[in-house]
Short mmCIF file of C-alpha atoms in Angstrom, two decimals:
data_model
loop_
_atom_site.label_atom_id
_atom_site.label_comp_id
_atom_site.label_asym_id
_atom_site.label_seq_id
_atom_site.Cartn_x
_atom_site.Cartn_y
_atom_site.Cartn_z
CA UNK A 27 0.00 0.00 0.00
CA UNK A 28 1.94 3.29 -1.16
CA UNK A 29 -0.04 5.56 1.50
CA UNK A 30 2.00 5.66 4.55
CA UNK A 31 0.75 5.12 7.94
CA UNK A 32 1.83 7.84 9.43
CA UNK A 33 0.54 7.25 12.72
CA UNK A 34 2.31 4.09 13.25
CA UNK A 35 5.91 5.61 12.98
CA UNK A 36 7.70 6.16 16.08
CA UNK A 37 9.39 9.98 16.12
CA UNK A 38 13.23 9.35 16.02
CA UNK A 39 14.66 11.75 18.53
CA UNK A 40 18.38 11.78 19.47
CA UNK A 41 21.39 12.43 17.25
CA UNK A 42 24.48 11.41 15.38
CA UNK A 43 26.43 14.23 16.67
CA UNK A 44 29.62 14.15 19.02
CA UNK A 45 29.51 15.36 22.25
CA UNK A 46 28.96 18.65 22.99
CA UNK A 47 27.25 18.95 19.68
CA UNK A 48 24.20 16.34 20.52
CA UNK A 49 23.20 18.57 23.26
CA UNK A 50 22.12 21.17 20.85
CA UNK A 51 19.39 19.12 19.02
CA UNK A 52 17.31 18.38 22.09
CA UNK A 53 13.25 19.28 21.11
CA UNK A 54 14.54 17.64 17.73
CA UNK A 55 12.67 14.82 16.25
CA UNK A 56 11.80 12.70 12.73
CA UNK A 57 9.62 10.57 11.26
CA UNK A 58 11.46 8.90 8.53
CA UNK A 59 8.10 8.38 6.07
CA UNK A 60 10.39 7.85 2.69
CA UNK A 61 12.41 4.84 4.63
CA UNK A 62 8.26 3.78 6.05
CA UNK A 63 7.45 3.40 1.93
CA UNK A 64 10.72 1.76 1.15
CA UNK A 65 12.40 4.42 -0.81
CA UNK A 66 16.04 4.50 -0.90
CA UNK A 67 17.56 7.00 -3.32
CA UNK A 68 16.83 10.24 -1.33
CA UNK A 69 15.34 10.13 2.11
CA UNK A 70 12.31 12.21 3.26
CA UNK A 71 11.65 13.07 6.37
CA UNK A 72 9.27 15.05 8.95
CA UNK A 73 11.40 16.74 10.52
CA UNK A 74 9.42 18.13 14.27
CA UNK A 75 10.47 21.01 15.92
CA UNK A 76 9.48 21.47 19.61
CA UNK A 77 9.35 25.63 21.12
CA UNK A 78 13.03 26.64 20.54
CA UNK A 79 14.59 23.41 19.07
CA UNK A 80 16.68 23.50 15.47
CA UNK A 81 16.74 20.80 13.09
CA UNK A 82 20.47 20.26 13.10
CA UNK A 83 23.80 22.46 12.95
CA UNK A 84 23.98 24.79 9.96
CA UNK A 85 25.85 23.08 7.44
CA UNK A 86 26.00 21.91 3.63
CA UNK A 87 26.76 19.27 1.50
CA UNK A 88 29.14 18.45 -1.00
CA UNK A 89 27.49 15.97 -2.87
CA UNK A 90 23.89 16.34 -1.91
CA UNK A 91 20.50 18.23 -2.96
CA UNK A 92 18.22 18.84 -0.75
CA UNK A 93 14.74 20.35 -0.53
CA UNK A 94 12.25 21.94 2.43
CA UNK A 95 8.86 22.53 2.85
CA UNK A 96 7.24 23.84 5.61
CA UNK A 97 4.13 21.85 6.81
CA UNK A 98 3.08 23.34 10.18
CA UNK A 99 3.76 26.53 12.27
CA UNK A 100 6.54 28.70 11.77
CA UNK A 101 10.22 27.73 10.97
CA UNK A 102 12.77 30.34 10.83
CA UNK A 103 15.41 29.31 7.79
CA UNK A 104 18.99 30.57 9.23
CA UNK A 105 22.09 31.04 6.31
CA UNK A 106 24.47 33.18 5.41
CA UNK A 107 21.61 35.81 4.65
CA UNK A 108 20.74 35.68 7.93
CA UNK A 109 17.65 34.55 9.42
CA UNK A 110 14.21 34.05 7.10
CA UNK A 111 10.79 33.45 8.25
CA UNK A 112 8.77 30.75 6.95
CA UNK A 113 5.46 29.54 6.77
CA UNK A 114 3.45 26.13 5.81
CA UNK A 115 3.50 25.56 2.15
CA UNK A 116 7.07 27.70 1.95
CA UNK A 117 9.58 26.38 0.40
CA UNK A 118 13.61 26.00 -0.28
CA UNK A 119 16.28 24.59 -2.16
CA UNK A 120 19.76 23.75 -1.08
CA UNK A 121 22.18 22.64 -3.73
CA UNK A 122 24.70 20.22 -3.46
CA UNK A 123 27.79 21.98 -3.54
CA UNK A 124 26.94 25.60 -2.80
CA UNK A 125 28.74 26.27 0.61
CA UNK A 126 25.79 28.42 2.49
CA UNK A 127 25.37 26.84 5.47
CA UNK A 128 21.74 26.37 6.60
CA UNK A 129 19.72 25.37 9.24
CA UNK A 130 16.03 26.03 10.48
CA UNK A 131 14.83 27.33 14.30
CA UNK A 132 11.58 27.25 16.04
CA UNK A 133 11.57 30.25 17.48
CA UNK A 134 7.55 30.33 18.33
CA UNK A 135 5.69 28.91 21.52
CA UNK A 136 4.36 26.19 18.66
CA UNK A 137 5.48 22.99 17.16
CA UNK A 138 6.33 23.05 13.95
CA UNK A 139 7.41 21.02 11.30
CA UNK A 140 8.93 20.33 7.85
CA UNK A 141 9.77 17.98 5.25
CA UNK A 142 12.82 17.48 4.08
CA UNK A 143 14.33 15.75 1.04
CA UNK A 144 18.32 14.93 0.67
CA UNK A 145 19.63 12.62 -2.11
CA UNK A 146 21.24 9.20 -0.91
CA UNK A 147 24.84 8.99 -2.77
CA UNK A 148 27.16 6.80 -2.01
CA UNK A 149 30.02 8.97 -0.69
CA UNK A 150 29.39 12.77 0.59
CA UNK A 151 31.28 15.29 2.64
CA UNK A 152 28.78 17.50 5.10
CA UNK A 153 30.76 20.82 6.62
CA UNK A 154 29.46 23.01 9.71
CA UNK A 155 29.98 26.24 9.10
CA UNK A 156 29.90 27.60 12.59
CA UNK A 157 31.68 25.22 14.52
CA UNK A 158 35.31 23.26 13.56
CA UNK A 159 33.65 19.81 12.50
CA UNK A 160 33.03 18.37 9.24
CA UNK A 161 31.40 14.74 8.21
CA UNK A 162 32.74 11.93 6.08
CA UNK A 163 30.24 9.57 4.77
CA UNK A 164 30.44 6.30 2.33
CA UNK A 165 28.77 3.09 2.26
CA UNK A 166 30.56 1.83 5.45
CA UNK A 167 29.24 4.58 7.82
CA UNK A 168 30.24 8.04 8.60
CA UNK A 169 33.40 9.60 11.01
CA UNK A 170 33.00 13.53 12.52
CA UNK A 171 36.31 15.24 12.68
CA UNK A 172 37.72 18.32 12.54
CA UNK A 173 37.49 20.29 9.25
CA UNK A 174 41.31 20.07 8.75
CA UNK A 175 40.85 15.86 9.08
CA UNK A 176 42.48 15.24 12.12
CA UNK A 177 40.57 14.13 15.51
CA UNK A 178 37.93 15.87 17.55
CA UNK A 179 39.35 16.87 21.04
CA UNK A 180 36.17 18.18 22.19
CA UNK A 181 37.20 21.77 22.01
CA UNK A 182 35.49 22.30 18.76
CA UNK A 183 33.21 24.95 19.49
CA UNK B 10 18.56 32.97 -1.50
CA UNK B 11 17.64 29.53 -0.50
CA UNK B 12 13.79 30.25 -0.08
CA UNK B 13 11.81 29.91 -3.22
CA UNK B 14 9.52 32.54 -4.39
CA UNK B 15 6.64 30.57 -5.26
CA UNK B 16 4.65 33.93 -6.75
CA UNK B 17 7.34 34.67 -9.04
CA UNK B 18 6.45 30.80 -10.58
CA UNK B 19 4.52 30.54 -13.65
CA UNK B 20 2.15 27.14 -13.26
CA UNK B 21 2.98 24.96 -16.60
CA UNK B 22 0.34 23.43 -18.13
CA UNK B 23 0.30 20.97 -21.37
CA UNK B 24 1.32 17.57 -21.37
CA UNK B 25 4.29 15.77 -23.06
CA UNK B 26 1.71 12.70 -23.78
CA UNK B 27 1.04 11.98 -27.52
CA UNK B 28 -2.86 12.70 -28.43
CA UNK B 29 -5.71 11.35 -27.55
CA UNK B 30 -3.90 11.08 -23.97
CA UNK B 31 -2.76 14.47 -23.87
CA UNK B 32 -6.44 15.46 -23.32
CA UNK B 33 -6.61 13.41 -20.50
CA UNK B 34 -4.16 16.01 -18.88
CA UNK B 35 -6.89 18.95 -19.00
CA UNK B 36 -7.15 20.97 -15.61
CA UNK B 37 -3.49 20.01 -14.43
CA UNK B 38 -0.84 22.10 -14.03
CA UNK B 39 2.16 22.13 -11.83
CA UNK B 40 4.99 24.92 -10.45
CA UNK B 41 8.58 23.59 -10.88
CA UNK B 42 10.39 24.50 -7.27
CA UNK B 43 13.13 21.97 -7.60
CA UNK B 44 14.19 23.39 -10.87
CA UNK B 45 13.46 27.07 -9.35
CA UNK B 46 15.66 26.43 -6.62
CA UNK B 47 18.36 25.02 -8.57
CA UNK B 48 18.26 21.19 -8.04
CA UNK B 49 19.00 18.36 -10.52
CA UNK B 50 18.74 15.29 -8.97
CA UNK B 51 15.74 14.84 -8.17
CA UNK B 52 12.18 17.20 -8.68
CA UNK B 53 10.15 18.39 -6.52
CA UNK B 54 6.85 19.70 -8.37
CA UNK B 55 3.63 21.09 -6.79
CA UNK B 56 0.87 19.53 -8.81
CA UNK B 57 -2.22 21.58 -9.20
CA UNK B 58 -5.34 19.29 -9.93
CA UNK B 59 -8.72 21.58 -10.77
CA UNK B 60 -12.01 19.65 -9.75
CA UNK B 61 -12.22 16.72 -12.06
CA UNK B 62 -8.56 16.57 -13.13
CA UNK B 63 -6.04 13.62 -12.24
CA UNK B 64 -2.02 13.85 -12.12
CA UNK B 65 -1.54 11.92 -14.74
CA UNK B 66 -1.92 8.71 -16.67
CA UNK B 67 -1.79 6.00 -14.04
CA UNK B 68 1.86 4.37 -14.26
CA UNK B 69 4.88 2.90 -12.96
CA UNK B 70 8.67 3.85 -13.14
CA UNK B 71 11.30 1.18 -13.86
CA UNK B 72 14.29 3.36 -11.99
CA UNK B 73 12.72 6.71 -10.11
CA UNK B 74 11.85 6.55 -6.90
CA UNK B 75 8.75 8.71 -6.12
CA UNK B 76 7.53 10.46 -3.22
CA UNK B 77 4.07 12.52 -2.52
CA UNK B 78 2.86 14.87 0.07
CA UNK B 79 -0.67 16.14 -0.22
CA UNK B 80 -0.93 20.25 0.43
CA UNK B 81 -4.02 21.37 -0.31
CA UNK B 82 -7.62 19.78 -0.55
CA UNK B 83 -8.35 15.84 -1.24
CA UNK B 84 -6.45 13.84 -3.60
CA UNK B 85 -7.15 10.64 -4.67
CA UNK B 86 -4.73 7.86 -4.77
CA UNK B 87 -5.25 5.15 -7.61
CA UNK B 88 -3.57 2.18 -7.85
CA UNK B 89 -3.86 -1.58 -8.23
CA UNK B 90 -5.92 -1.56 -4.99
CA UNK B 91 -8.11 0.71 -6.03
CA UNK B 92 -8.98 4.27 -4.51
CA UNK B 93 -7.52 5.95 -1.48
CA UNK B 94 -8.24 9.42 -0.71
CA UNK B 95 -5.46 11.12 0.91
CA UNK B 96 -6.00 14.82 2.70
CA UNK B 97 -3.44 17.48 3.56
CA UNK B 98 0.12 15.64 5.21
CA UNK B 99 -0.75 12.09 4.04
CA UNK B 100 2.06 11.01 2.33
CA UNK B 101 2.56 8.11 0.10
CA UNK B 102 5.99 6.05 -1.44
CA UNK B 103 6.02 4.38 -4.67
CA UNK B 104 9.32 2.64 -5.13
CA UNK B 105 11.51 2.47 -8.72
CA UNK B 106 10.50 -1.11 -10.05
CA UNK B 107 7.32 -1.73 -8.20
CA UNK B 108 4.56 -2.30 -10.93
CA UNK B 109 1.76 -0.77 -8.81
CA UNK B 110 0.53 1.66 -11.18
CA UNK B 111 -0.67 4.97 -10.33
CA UNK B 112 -1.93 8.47 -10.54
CA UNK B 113 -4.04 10.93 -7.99
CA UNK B 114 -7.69 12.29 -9.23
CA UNK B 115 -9.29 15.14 -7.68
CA UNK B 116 -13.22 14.26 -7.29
CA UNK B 117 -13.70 17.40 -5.13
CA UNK B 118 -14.84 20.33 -6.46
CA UNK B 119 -12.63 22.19 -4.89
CA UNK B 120 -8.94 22.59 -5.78
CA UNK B 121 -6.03 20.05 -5.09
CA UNK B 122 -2.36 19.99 -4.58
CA UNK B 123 0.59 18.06 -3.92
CA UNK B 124 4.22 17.54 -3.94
CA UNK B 125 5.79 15.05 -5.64
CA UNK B 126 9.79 14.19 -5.74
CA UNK B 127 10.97 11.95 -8.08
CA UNK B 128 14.57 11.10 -8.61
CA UNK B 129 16.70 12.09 -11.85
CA UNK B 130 18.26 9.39 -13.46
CA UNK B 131 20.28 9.02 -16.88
CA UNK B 132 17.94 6.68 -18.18
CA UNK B 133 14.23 5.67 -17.22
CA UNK B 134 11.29 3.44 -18.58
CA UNK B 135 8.44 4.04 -17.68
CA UNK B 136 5.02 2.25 -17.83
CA UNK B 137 1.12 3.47 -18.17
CA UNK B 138 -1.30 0.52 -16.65
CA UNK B 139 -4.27 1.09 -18.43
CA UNK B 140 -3.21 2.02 -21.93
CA UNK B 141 -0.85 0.27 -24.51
CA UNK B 142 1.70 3.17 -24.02
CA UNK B 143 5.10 3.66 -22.73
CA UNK B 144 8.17 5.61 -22.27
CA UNK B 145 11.88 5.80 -22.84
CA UNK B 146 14.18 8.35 -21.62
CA UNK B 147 18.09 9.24 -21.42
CA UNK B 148 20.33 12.26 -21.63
CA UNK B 149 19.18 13.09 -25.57
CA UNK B 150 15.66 12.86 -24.54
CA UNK B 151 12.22 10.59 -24.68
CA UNK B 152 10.27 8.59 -26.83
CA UNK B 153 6.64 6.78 -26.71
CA UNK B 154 5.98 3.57 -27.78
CA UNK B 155 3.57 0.72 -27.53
CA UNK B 156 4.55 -1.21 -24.50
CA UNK B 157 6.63 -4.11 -27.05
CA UNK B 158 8.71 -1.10 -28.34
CA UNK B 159 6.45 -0.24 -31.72
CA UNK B 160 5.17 2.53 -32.91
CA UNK B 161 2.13 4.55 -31.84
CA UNK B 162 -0.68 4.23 -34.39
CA UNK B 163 -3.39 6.56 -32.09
CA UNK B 164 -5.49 3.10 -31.71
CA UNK B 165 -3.74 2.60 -28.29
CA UNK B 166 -6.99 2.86 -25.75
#
């Protein structure tokens, strides 16, 4: 059955990041609804966004496009431009490759939400642009170090 | 500037179908936000379905995965099981190869939307389940056939 169930996913909370970084995504949570219909060449995702919480640290790929729309309340798109407003049915494109670091805020007394679409390749490269941490990703999994390659030391920030 | 201006988009209407099917297409149009926001590997379109009109002729992809959101209004899913109708969030995954054929109908009389992402590939075949029709794509372009690779002769309903 293509339509997805929505209400029997479990929200993902929790996050890849290193420590201190994980701290930051707390009021962060996903329902992974293209994984749910058995989609693997880009993932899609609801990404929920509790009073205050951001969906991840502002970053960009290498090797990845990726897409939002808004679908509830008010998220608050944060780049290079600075910080941008937006509403359900609003949306925005991130190429692969273009170095603007992005990520989106809740800053309302409301959940909101968004969906989000990133292409599944089988190597990328993700860089943080406000912190000294980058991500290195193939088919065997993914290592977090420091921009410059060499090992976190927890000092990053 | 990451955030698409969706009032600056011109809806495209028309169909790429080869008559009599290109009729079929009457009261759908769709906005092109992937390719407004720069992305190429996969598109995100916002399908605008009038009261009466459906998404497309019901088919399949061989290599694309596809992914729809509704955003607006009801949207009927049809496929092999028959009829689903789907309201603003549902969601539904049709995987590349999966010969579930389908397409979304809008029996309201009030208009529907939805997003849809499909993936880019190099090549793609894809197939319509109720007529004798298909297609062929790669870089140079696409071509319809009859589903064992002849000609069109218009007889194909």
């Amino acid at each position: 059955m293509p339509k997805i169930d929505l209400d029997a996913l479990t929200p993902r909370t929790g996050s890849i990041y290193p420590a201190p970084f994980d701290a930051e995504m707390a009021g962060r949570s996903s329902l992974r609804v293209g994984d749910a219909g058995g989609l693997t060449q880009f993932g899609a995702n609801i990404v929920i966004l509790a009073p205050g919480a951001k969906s991840s640290l502002r970053h960009w790929h290498e090797e990845q496009d990726e897409f939002v729309m808004v679908t509830q309340g008010t998220c608050t798109l944060v780049d290079d431009h600075g910080e941008t407003p937006m509403s359900v049915g609003d949306c925005a494109a991130f190429k692969a490759g273009d170095p603007n670091g992005h990520h989106f805020i809740n800053h309302t007394d409301e959940e909101a939400r968004f969906l989000v679409i990133g292409t599944r390749t089988e190597s990328e490269t993700g860089w943080y642009s406000d912190v000294d941490l980058r991500i290195s990703a193939d088919t065997s999994g993914f290592t977090f170090t420091r921009k410059d390659g060499t090992p976190l030391k927890g000092d990053e920030t």
